[in-house]
Tab-separated table of C-alpha atoms and ligand atoms in Angstrom:
chain	number	residue	atom	x	y	z
A	1	MET	CA	-13.473	-17.483	-20.928
A	2	HIS	CA	-10.207	-17.925	-19.379
A	3	ASP	CA	-8.575	-21.214	-18.921
A	4	VAL	CA	-7.082	-22.659	-15.650
A	5	VAL	CA	-3.787	-24.308	-16.852
A	6	MET	CA	-2.693	-25.678	-13.641
A	7	ALA	CA	-3.266	-25.519	-10.013
A	8	ALA	CA	-0.631	-23.537	-8.128
A	9	GLN	CA	1.724	-25.752	-6.373
A	10	VAL	CA	2.975	-22.932	-4.126
A	11	ASN	CA	0.872	-21.104	-1.652
A	12	PRO	CA	-0.124	-17.856	-3.446
A	13	TYR	CA	-0.570	-15.751	-0.163
A	14	HIS	CA	2.845	-16.825	1.142
A	15	MET	CA	4.324	-15.761	-2.326
A	16	ALA	CA	2.505	-12.354	-2.121
A	17	VAL	CA	3.662	-11.619	1.475
A	18	GLN	CA	7.338	-12.580	0.653
A	19	GLN	CA	7.037	-10.097	-2.370
A	20	PHE	CA	5.659	-7.555	0.006
A	21	GLU	CA	8.326	-7.995	2.686
A	22	LEU	CA	11.069	-7.666	0.126
A	23	ALA	CA	9.698	-4.291	-1.010
A	24	ALA	CA	8.856	-3.080	2.539
A	25	GLU	CA	12.427	-3.890	3.654
A	26	LYS	CA	14.011	-1.869	0.876
A	27	LEU	CA	11.504	1.000	1.492
A	28	GLY	CA	12.397	0.938	5.059
A	29	LEU	CA	8.686	0.766	5.954
A	30	SER	CA	7.884	0.724	9.584
A	31	GLU	CA	6.819	-2.514	11.399
A	32	ASP	CA	3.452	-0.840	12.243
A	33	MET	CA	2.680	-0.063	8.615
A	34	ARG	CA	3.828	-3.465	7.585
A	35	GLU	CA	1.396	-4.966	10.108
A	36	ILE	CA	-1.337	-3.014	8.633
A	37	LEU	CA	-0.618	-3.759	4.906
A	38	ARG	CA	0.523	-7.437	4.986
A	39	ARG	CA	-3.107	-8.660	6.060
A	40	PRO	CA	-6.436	-8.224	4.162
A	41	LYS	CA	-8.979	-5.912	5.747
A	42	ARG	CA	-11.930	-8.145	5.276
A	43	GLU	CA	-12.411	-11.872	4.431
A	44	LEU	CA	-15.881	-13.241	3.843
A	45	ILE	CA	-16.557	-16.930	3.311
A	46	VAL	CA	-20.002	-17.981	2.026
A	47	ASN	CA	-21.605	-21.348	1.759
A	48	PHE	CA	-24.671	-21.236	-0.481
A	49	PRO	CA	-27.091	-23.766	-1.946
A	50	VAL	CA	-27.851	-23.881	-5.628
A	51	ARG	CA	-30.426	-26.092	-7.416
A	52	LEU	CA	-28.752	-28.132	-10.297
A	53	ASP	CA	-30.678	-29.147	-13.333
A	54	ASN	CA	-30.855	-32.912	-12.155
A	55	GLY	CA	-33.006	-31.663	-9.226
A	56	HIS	CA	-30.288	-32.080	-6.605
A	57	ILE	CA	-29.051	-29.134	-4.428
A	58	LYS	CA	-25.246	-28.512	-4.357
A	59	THR	CA	-23.611	-26.194	-1.776
A	60	PHE	CA	-20.858	-24.135	-3.064
A	61	ILE	CA	-18.040	-22.305	-1.269
A	62	GLY	CA	-17.392	-18.598	-2.283
A	63	TYR	CA	-15.072	-15.966	-1.062
A	64	ARG	CA	-14.902	-12.136	-1.287
A	65	VAL	CA	-11.707	-10.591	0.176
A	66	GLN	CA	-10.906	-6.798	0.453
A	67	HIS	CA	-7.147	-6.198	1.048
A	68	ASN	CA	-7.106	-2.410	1.320
A	69	VAL	CA	-9.311	0.605	0.804
A	70	SER	CA	-7.085	3.496	1.689
A	71	ARG	CA	-6.873	4.907	-1.879
A	72	GLY	CA	-10.426	4.226	-2.846
A	73	PRO	CA	-13.074	1.592	-3.165
A	74	ALA	CA	-11.966	-1.976	-3.381
A	75	LYS	CA	-11.657	-3.507	-6.896
A	76	GLY	CA	-10.910	-6.960	-8.321
A	77	GLY	CA	-12.345	-9.712	-10.296
A	78	ILE	CA	-14.237	-12.908	-9.345
A	79	ARG	CA	-12.840	-16.318	-10.622
A	80	TYR	CA	-14.683	-19.565	-10.990
A	81	SER	CA	-12.455	-22.702	-10.680
A	82	PRO	CA	-12.109	-25.970	-8.789
A	83	ALA	CA	-8.625	-24.783	-7.558
A	84	VAL	CA	-9.884	-21.566	-5.790
A	85	THR	CA	-8.662	-21.304	-2.167
A	86	LEU	CA	-9.012	-18.534	0.467
A	87	ASP	CA	-5.126	-18.032	0.270
A	88	GLU	CA	-5.340	-17.684	-3.320
A	89	VAL	CA	-8.180	-14.934	-3.109
A	90	LYS	CA	-6.125	-13.277	-0.228
A	91	ALA	CA	-3.086	-13.078	-2.605
A	92	LEU	CA	-5.061	-11.792	-5.553
A	93	ALA	CA	-6.629	-9.172	-3.446
A	94	MET	CA	-3.297	-7.829	-2.134
A	95	TRP	CA	-1.896	-7.844	-5.738
A	96	MET	CA	-5.045	-5.710	-6.842
A	97	THR	CA	-4.157	-3.127	-4.200
A	98	TRP	CA	-0.589	-2.786	-5.535
A	99	LYS	CA	-1.824	-2.961	-9.214
A	100	CYS	CA	-4.250	-0.115	-8.852
A	101	ALA	CA	-1.580	1.967	-6.930
A	102	VAL	CA	1.094	1.255	-9.560
A	103	VAL	CA	-0.937	2.674	-12.439
A	104	GLY	CA	-2.285	5.406	-10.120
A	105	ILE	CA	-6.105	4.718	-10.255
A	106	PRO	CA	-8.216	5.519	-7.154
A	107	TYR	CA	-8.919	2.070	-5.859
A	108	GLY	CA	-7.977	-0.426	-3.280
A	109	GLY	CA	-7.717	-4.120	-3.791
A	110	ALA	CA	-10.224	-7.015	-3.657
A	111	LYS	CA	-10.808	-10.466	-5.315
A	112	GLY	CA	-13.538	-13.125	-5.273
A	113	GLY	CA	-13.865	-16.859	-6.144
A	114	VAL	CA	-16.117	-19.539	-6.100
A	115	ILE	CA	-15.074	-23.262	-5.831
A	116	CYS	CA	-16.735	-24.897	-8.929
A	117	ASP	CA	-16.091	-26.496	-12.128
A	118	PRO	CA	-17.830	-24.084	-14.744
A	119	LYS	CA	-16.975	-26.543	-17.644
A	120	SER	CA	-19.314	-29.087	-16.124
A	121	MET	CA	-22.288	-26.694	-15.440
A	122	ASN	CA	-24.729	-25.507	-17.898
A	123	THR	CA	-25.694	-21.825	-18.606
A	124	ALA	CA	-28.821	-21.996	-16.331
A	125	GLU	CA	-26.834	-23.420	-13.451
A	126	LEU	CA	-24.089	-20.887	-13.885
A	127	GLU	CA	-26.617	-18.166	-13.757
A	128	ARG	CA	-28.325	-19.465	-10.525
A	129	MET	CA	-24.904	-19.850	-8.825
A	130	THR	CA	-23.685	-16.429	-9.999
A	131	ARG	CA	-26.910	-14.615	-8.735
A	132	ARG	CA	-26.927	-16.435	-5.295
A	133	TYR	CA	-23.187	-15.824	-4.807
A	134	THR	CA	-23.850	-12.144	-5.698
A	135	SER	CA	-26.717	-11.951	-3.019
A	136	GLU	CA	-24.366	-13.654	-0.501
A	137	ILE	CA	-21.639	-10.983	-0.939
A	138	ALA	CA	-24.015	-8.113	-1.400
A	139	ILE	CA	-23.112	-7.073	2.075
A	140	MET	CA	-19.738	-6.168	0.680
A	141	ILE	CA	-20.006	-4.980	-2.896
A	142	GLY	CA	-21.459	-1.715	-4.109
A	143	PRO	CA	-20.470	1.039	-6.625
A	144	HIS	CA	-18.630	2.964	-3.808
A	145	SER	CA	-17.472	0.188	-1.779
A	146	ASP	CA	-16.221	-2.850	-3.788
A	147	ILE	CA	-16.670	-3.370	-7.516
A	148	PRO	CA	-16.114	-6.980	-9.042
A	149	ALA	CA	-15.071	-7.635	-12.662
A	150	PRO	CA	-14.156	-10.687	-14.718
A	151	ASP	CA	-11.251	-13.083	-13.945
A	152	VAL	CA	-10.465	-16.656	-14.745
A	153	ASN	CA	-13.606	-18.429	-16.119
A	154	THR	CA	-15.910	-15.466	-15.820
A	155	ASN	CA	-17.056	-13.049	-18.566
A	156	ALA	CA	-19.470	-10.176	-19.522
A	157	GLN	CA	-22.471	-12.450	-19.278
A	158	VAL	CA	-21.456	-13.340	-15.619
A	159	MET	CA	-20.959	-9.610	-14.851
A	160	ALA	CA	-24.533	-8.896	-16.314
A	161	TRP	CA	-26.030	-11.387	-13.963
A	162	ILE	CA	-24.119	-9.767	-11.149
A	163	MET	CA	-25.235	-6.272	-12.103
A	164	ASP	CA	-28.828	-7.499	-12.517
A	165	THR	CA	-29.021	-9.236	-9.112
A	166	TYR	CA	-27.577	-6.283	-7.269
A	167	SER	CA	-29.986	-3.990	-8.997
A	168	MET	CA	-33.047	-6.172	-8.079
A	169	HIS	CA	-31.839	-5.844	-4.387
A	170	GLU	CA	-31.686	-2.081	-4.641
A	171	GLY	CA	-34.833	-1.491	-6.781
A	172	PHE	CA	-33.154	0.354	-9.580
A	173	SER	CA	-30.242	-0.260	-12.021
A	174	VAL	CA	-26.807	0.062	-10.500
A	175	PRO	CA	-24.439	-0.380	-13.519
A	176	ALA	CA	-21.313	0.959	-11.577
A	177	VAL	CA	-21.619	-2.079	-9.130
A	178	VAL	CA	-19.449	-4.245	-11.533
A	179	THR	CA	-17.190	-3.636	-14.649
A	180	GLY	CA	-16.465	-5.852	-17.666
A	181	LYS	CA	-20.280	-5.687	-18.481
A	182	PRO	CA	-21.749	-6.153	-21.980
A	183	LEU	CA	-21.890	-2.772	-23.938
A	184	SER	CA	-25.795	-2.789	-23.967
A	185	ILE	CA	-25.880	-2.372	-20.159
A	186	GLY	CA	-23.102	0.059	-19.310
A	187	GLY	CA	-20.029	-1.797	-20.316
A	188	SER	CA	-17.099	0.123	-21.867
A	189	GLU	CA	-15.531	0.045	-25.438
A	190	GLY	CA	-12.190	-1.909	-25.221
A	191	ARG	CA	-12.787	-3.570	-21.847
A	192	ASN	CA	-12.573	-7.121	-23.394
A	193	GLU	CA	-9.253	-6.498	-25.022
A	194	ALA	CA	-7.901	-4.120	-22.263
A	195	THR	CA	-5.605	-6.644	-20.412
A	196	ALA	CA	-4.004	-7.778	-23.587
A	197	THR	CA	-3.786	-4.250	-24.942
A	198	GLY	CA	-1.959	-3.132	-21.811
A	199	VAL	CA	0.465	-6.194	-22.139
A	200	LEU	CA	1.327	-5.075	-25.545
A	201	PHE	CA	1.857	-1.403	-24.587
A	202	VAL	CA	4.273	-2.206	-21.830
A	203	THR	CA	5.989	-4.988	-23.956
A	204	ARG	CA	6.699	-2.332	-26.592
A	205	GLN	CA	8.374	-0.317	-23.837
A	206	ALA	CA	10.380	-3.373	-22.587
A	207	ALA	CA	11.407	-4.258	-26.037
A	208	LYS	CA	12.787	-0.731	-26.626
A	209	ARG	CA	14.594	-1.043	-23.275
A	210	ILE	CA	16.612	-4.061	-24.462
A	211	ASP	CA	16.856	-2.940	-28.209
A	212	MET	CA	14.717	-5.659	-29.447
A	213	PRO	CA	12.419	-5.136	-32.477
A	214	LEU	CA	8.901	-6.549	-31.947
A	215	ARG	CA	8.527	-7.264	-35.590
A	216	GLY	CA	9.469	-10.870	-36.126
A	217	ALA	CA	9.825	-11.542	-32.397
A	218	ARG	CA	8.797	-15.072	-31.476
A	219	VAL	CA	6.078	-15.312	-28.836
A	220	SER	CA	4.885	-18.159	-26.630
A	221	ILE	CA	1.630	-17.916	-24.643
A	222	GLN	CA	0.481	-20.050	-21.818
A	223	GLY	CA	-3.247	-19.933	-21.536
A	224	TYR	CA	-5.732	-19.285	-24.404
A	225	GLY	CA	-8.613	-17.558	-22.512
A	226	ASN	CA	-9.391	-13.855	-22.719
A	227	ALA	CA	-5.958	-12.471	-21.942
A	228	GLY	CA	-3.986	-15.146	-23.795
A	229	ALA	CA	-5.920	-15.420	-26.989
A	230	THR	CA	-6.436	-11.612	-27.337
A	231	ALA	CA	-2.521	-11.156	-26.745
A	232	ALA	CA	-2.004	-13.666	-29.436
A	233	ARG	CA	-4.107	-11.713	-31.883
A	234	LEU	CA	-2.649	-8.264	-30.942
A	235	PHE	CA	0.964	-9.466	-31.002
A	236	HIS	CA	0.288	-11.161	-34.340
A	237	ASN	CA	-1.039	-7.865	-35.615
A	238	GLU	CA	2.130	-6.230	-34.257
A	239	GLY	CA	4.215	-8.410	-36.615
A	240	CYS	CA	5.295	-10.886	-33.991
A	241	LYS	CA	5.269	-14.638	-34.617
A	242	ILE	CA	3.105	-16.709	-32.260
A	243	ILE	CA	5.100	-19.934	-32.195
A	244	ALA	CA	3.451	-21.797	-29.288
A	245	VAL	CA	0.134	-21.441	-27.260
A	246	SER	CA	-1.392	-23.768	-24.653
A	247	ASP	CA	-4.666	-24.276	-22.700
A	248	THR	CA	-5.535	-26.654	-19.900
A	249	ARG	CA	-5.396	-29.819	-22.050
A	250	GLY	CA	-2.040	-29.143	-23.634
A	251	GLY	CA	0.055	-26.901	-26.006
A	252	ILE	CA	0.801	-26.605	-29.742
A	253	TYR	CA	3.941	-25.344	-31.454
A	254	SER	CA	4.806	-24.228	-35.031
A	255	GLU	CA	8.241	-22.932	-35.949
A	256	SER	CA	6.613	-20.906	-38.757
A	257	GLY	CA	3.959	-19.318	-36.610
A	258	LEU	CA	0.257	-19.928	-35.631
A	259	ASP	CA	-2.654	-17.919	-37.093
A	260	PRO	CA	-4.356	-16.793	-33.693
A	261	ALA	CA	-7.846	-16.327	-35.261
A	262	THR	CA	-7.769	-19.969	-36.632
A	263	VAL	CA	-6.641	-21.224	-33.390
A	264	VAL	CA	-9.515	-19.599	-31.654
A	265	ARG	CA	-11.965	-21.137	-34.111
A	266	HIS	CA	-10.330	-24.481	-33.516
A	267	LYS	CA	-10.681	-24.130	-29.773
A	268	GLN	CA	-14.348	-23.147	-30.129
A	269	GLU	CA	-15.051	-26.293	-32.236
A	270	ARG	CA	-12.880	-28.889	-30.239
A	271	GLY	CA	-12.768	-27.306	-26.913
A	272	SER	CA	-8.951	-27.022	-26.903
A	273	VAL	CA	-6.095	-25.680	-29.030
A	274	VAL	CA	-4.651	-29.163	-28.939
A	275	GLY	CA	-5.155	-31.098	-32.383
A	276	PHE	CA	-4.556	-27.844	-34.340
A	277	PRO	CA	-3.608	-28.919	-37.967
A	278	ARG	CA	0.034	-28.767	-38.849
A	279	ALA	CA	1.282	-27.960	-35.320
A	280	GLN	CA	3.386	-30.077	-33.041
A	281	THR	CA	1.735	-31.128	-29.719
A	282	LEU	CA	3.354	-29.873	-26.525
A	283	HIS	CA	2.817	-30.476	-22.736
A	284	VAL	CA	1.189	-27.568	-20.870
A	285	GLN	CA	4.443	-26.788	-19.106
A	286	ASP	CA	6.508	-26.998	-22.353
A	287	VAL	CA	5.246	-23.633	-23.776
A	288	LEU	CA	7.148	-22.010	-20.940
A	289	GLU	CA	10.426	-23.524	-22.056
A	290	VAL	CA	10.397	-23.140	-25.774
A	291	PRO	CA	12.992	-20.906	-27.248
A	292	CYS	CA	11.193	-17.583	-28.016
A	293	ASP	CA	11.694	-13.850	-27.508
A	294	ILE	CA	8.714	-12.968	-25.534
A	295	LEU	CA	6.896	-15.454	-23.055
A	296	ILE	CA	3.464	-14.607	-21.927
A	297	PRO	CA	2.084	-16.508	-19.039
A	298	ALA	CA	-1.614	-15.860	-19.269
A	299	ALA	CA	-3.155	-18.506	-17.046
A	300	THR	CA	-2.643	-18.828	-13.381
A	301	GLU	CA	-0.266	-18.352	-10.298
A	302	GLY	CA	3.002	-20.442	-9.557
A	303	VAL	CA	3.858	-21.627	-12.958
A	304	ILE	CA	7.455	-20.351	-13.257
A	305	THR	CA	9.301	-21.800	-10.185
A	306	VAL	CA	12.704	-22.990	-9.132
A	307	ALA	CA	11.851	-26.193	-11.103
A	308	ASN	CA	11.753	-24.604	-14.542
A	309	ALA	CA	13.186	-20.925	-14.202
A	310	GLU	CA	16.520	-22.038	-15.550
A	311	LYS	CA	14.789	-23.523	-18.525
A	312	VAL	CA	12.922	-20.380	-19.594
A	313	GLN	CA	14.315	-19.323	-23.002
A	314	ALA	CA	12.844	-15.782	-23.562
A	315	ARG	CA	14.311	-12.343	-23.400
A	316	ILE	CA	11.118	-10.897	-22.012
A	317	VAL	CA	8.568	-12.282	-19.783
A	318	ALA	CA	5.166	-10.303	-19.878
A	319	GLU	CA	2.906	-11.494	-17.040
A	320	ALA	CA	-0.586	-11.300	-18.258
A	321	ALA	CA	-1.656	-13.744	-15.572
A	322	ASN	CA	-1.475	-12.801	-11.719
A	323	GLY	CA	1.346	-14.383	-9.732
A	324	PRO	CA	2.842	-16.560	-12.377
A	325	THR	CA	6.402	-16.341	-11.037
A	326	THR	CA	7.524	-17.295	-7.584
A	327	PRO	CA	10.138	-15.099	-5.756
A	328	GLU	CA	12.709	-17.719	-5.928
A	329	ALA	CA	12.155	-18.027	-9.852
A	330	ASP	CA	12.191	-14.150	-10.143
A	331	ALA	CA	15.836	-14.185	-8.606
A	332	ILE	CA	16.921	-16.849	-11.122
A	333	LEU	CA	15.371	-14.829	-14.030
A	334	PHE	CA	16.984	-11.695	-13.005
A	335	LYS	CA	20.324	-13.252	-12.745
A	336	ARG	CA	19.929	-14.721	-16.106
A	337	GLY	CA	19.219	-11.241	-17.647
A	338	ILE	CA	15.578	-11.909	-18.529
A	339	LEU	CA	13.412	-8.870	-18.241
A	340	VAL	CA	10.178	-9.761	-16.316
A	341	ILE	CA	7.340	-7.237	-16.618
A	342	PRO	CA	5.527	-7.837	-13.575
A	343	ASP	CA	1.857	-8.848	-13.227
A	344	ILE	CA	0.848	-5.792	-11.268
A	345	LEU	CA	2.146	-3.586	-14.194
A	346	ALA	CA	1.852	-5.943	-17.213
A	347	ASN	CA	-1.836	-6.971	-16.840
A	348	ALA	CA	-3.092	-3.490	-15.183
A	349	GLY	CA	-4.750	-2.655	-18.592
A	350	GLY	CA	-7.713	-4.678	-17.466
A	351	VAL	CA	-8.394	-2.855	-14.257
A	352	THR	CA	-7.477	0.468	-15.971
A	353	VAL	CA	-10.251	0.147	-18.532
A	354	SER	CA	-12.512	-1.122	-15.601
A	355	TYR	CA	-11.929	2.248	-13.933
A	356	PHE	CA	-12.760	3.956	-17.177
A	357	GLU	CA	-16.025	1.894	-17.333
A	358	TRP	CA	-17.027	2.768	-13.791
A	359	VAL	CA	-16.257	6.440	-14.348
A	360	GLN	CA	-18.552	6.377	-17.563
A	361	ASP	CA	-21.329	4.437	-15.556
A	362	LEU	CA	-21.225	7.081	-12.750
A	363	GLN	CA	-21.502	9.887	-15.076
A	364	SER	CA	-23.720	8.261	-17.667
A	365	PHE	CA	-21.595	9.570	-20.350
A	366	PHE	CA	-19.736	7.143	-22.684
A	367	TRP	CA	-16.509	7.555	-24.455
A	368	GLY	CA	-15.423	6.230	-27.855
A	369	VAL	CA	-12.909	3.357	-28.296
A	370	GLU	CA	-10.102	5.758	-29.518
A	371	GLU	CA	-10.378	7.849	-26.340
A	372	ILE	CA	-10.226	4.624	-24.211
A	373	THR	CA	-7.189	3.215	-26.108
A	374	GLN	CA	-5.263	6.512	-25.947
A	375	ARG	CA	-5.918	7.086	-22.252
A	376	LEU	CA	-4.858	3.490	-21.534
A	377	GLU	CA	-1.574	3.863	-23.506
A	378	VAL	CA	-0.830	7.144	-21.703
A	379	ILE	CA	-1.346	5.318	-18.236
A	380	MET	CA	0.552	2.206	-19.145
A	381	ASN	CA	3.569	4.129	-20.664
A	382	ARG	CA	3.755	6.474	-17.777
A	383	SER	CA	3.612	3.480	-15.185
A	384	PHE	CA	6.281	1.497	-17.206
A	385	THR	CA	8.537	4.451	-17.201
A	386	ALA	CA	8.131	5.187	-13.442
A	387	VAL	CA	8.803	1.576	-12.577
A	388	ALA	CA	11.956	1.339	-14.859
A	389	GLU	CA	13.401	4.515	-13.493
A	390	LYS	CA	12.941	3.041	-9.952
A	391	ALA	CA	14.608	-0.275	-11.108
A	392	ASP	CA	17.609	1.573	-12.608
A	393	HIS	CA	17.862	3.660	-9.391
A	394	TYR	CA	17.927	0.650	-7.141
A	395	HIS	CA	19.474	-1.804	-9.463
A	396	CYS	CA	16.777	-4.292	-8.933
A	397	ASP	CA	14.234	-6.152	-11.042
A	398	LEU	CA	11.050	-4.488	-12.392
A	399	ARG	CA	8.928	-6.372	-9.733
A	400	LEU	CA	10.656	-5.053	-6.730
A	401	ALA	CA	10.568	-1.658	-8.323
A	402	ALA	CA	6.811	-1.829	-9.009
A	403	ASN	CA	6.095	-3.199	-5.570
A	404	MET	CA	8.134	-0.353	-3.984
A	405	LEU	CA	6.313	2.197	-5.965
A	406	ALA	CA	2.959	0.771	-5.199
A	407	ILE	CA	3.451	0.079	-1.599
A	408	ALA	CA	4.905	3.467	-0.972
A	409	ARG	CA	1.749	5.082	-2.337
A	410	VAL	CA	-0.518	2.951	-0.283
A	411	ALA	CA	1.409	3.583	2.681
A	412	GLU	CA	1.394	7.284	2.222
A	413	ALA	CA	-2.438	7.216	1.910
A	414	THR	CA	-2.723	5.091	4.928
A	415	GLN	CA	-0.430	7.408	6.942
A	416	MET	CA	-2.226	10.587	5.766
A	417	ARG	CA	-5.618	9.157	6.724
A	418	GLY	CA	-4.362	8.098	10.140
A	419	ILE	CA	-5.771	5.225	12.333
A	420	TYR	CA	-9.443	5.291	13.322
A	421	PRO	CA	-10.529	6.172	16.126
B	1	LIG	N1	-9.392	-9.672	-13.070
B	1	LIG	C1	-8.642	-8.651	-13.578
B	1	LIG	C2	-7.351	-8.438	-12.808
B	1	LIG	O1	-6.886	-9.375	-12.284
B	1	LIG	C3	-9.356	-7.289	-13.663
B	1	LIG	C4	-9.847	-6.648	-12.366
B	1	LIG	C5	-10.791	-5.584	-12.525
B	1	LIG	O2	-10.930	-5.002	-13.754
B	1	LIG	O3	-11.318	-5.109	-11.571
B	1	LIG	O4	-6.713	-7.390	-12.918
């Protein structure tokens, strides 16, 4: 499961709209089109009761937001965290729209969340909460309308409960209603590793762009959940040195490099990376500021801000998390010559393999892991090249270029379809 490293201090929706306006301005998008694209299409708030194991009932608040569906069904994960807000879910839904467009997969954007503390709940309580939340949002989700997936603090087991609950309502199995499922019920090879694999593919391209060898490169990772821990393993296998990692409780640092698999075992046993033998302890924020070659924020939004952007000491920032860098921090990093691979490109491997999973479920025909990885690499490389060419053309950072590419695609689809009625 992912870890929430810190709650966002900035409003993520304001951030997302600010990024949108920057790209819309540069594209010369009409005010009419901006009016359509800057707001989510649907926002659902549900309050639902769940019986806890102590016999008491607790009412949870959940959200599902669809930002845009011009290019296909809405797609996006569900997160469980005490820090979830409607504005956060709205921002994440908008970012999903641009993410699917930038890698050219036929989806719109959505996101869901439940305000809860999954670490203080047992498995039975999590299952009851997930099933009730699924039936509350069943009016929105479906294999051709809106397809959830894992995000912060949700995993394949949670997706299995969602698939089962939705299928019980329908009266037959509907595996394509959700992605990131276990292999045994229609999940895809490579989905668990997909986000981190995509991050590695685009980081290879970024490293080539600045003539930096990956072998021996020092990597610092904020967040040791699915994205962060898998990235640590893959970058380690690539010959990089993982010098710092963190989770919600703190960070660890070792000049000579950490062994990612041993850190995972330590976290499983102790609940945190902190206390790892022969490593220095760091504050959560410090992992963002250690001297390194590649910084991978892999936790949550709003962690690189005006307050610390001057202190980032990396050559490449590869955003495995959604929205880790504020627009003000972006400007500082760009001025300092730090290459930021923006979230909607860097972490798009997750939703890309989700798309492969959905296609396999719909045709009931499954592919091998080689085919998945090859197809993912083609899409990630092609998308990186398209974004980099745009950035060169406009002399701008990769975020603005990626947003311009994505927003132009969504605007074109919206224009072609026209306004109903
Ligand atoms: N939660 C992931 C993301 O933010 C994956 C979404 C999906 O696979 O639909 O991109």
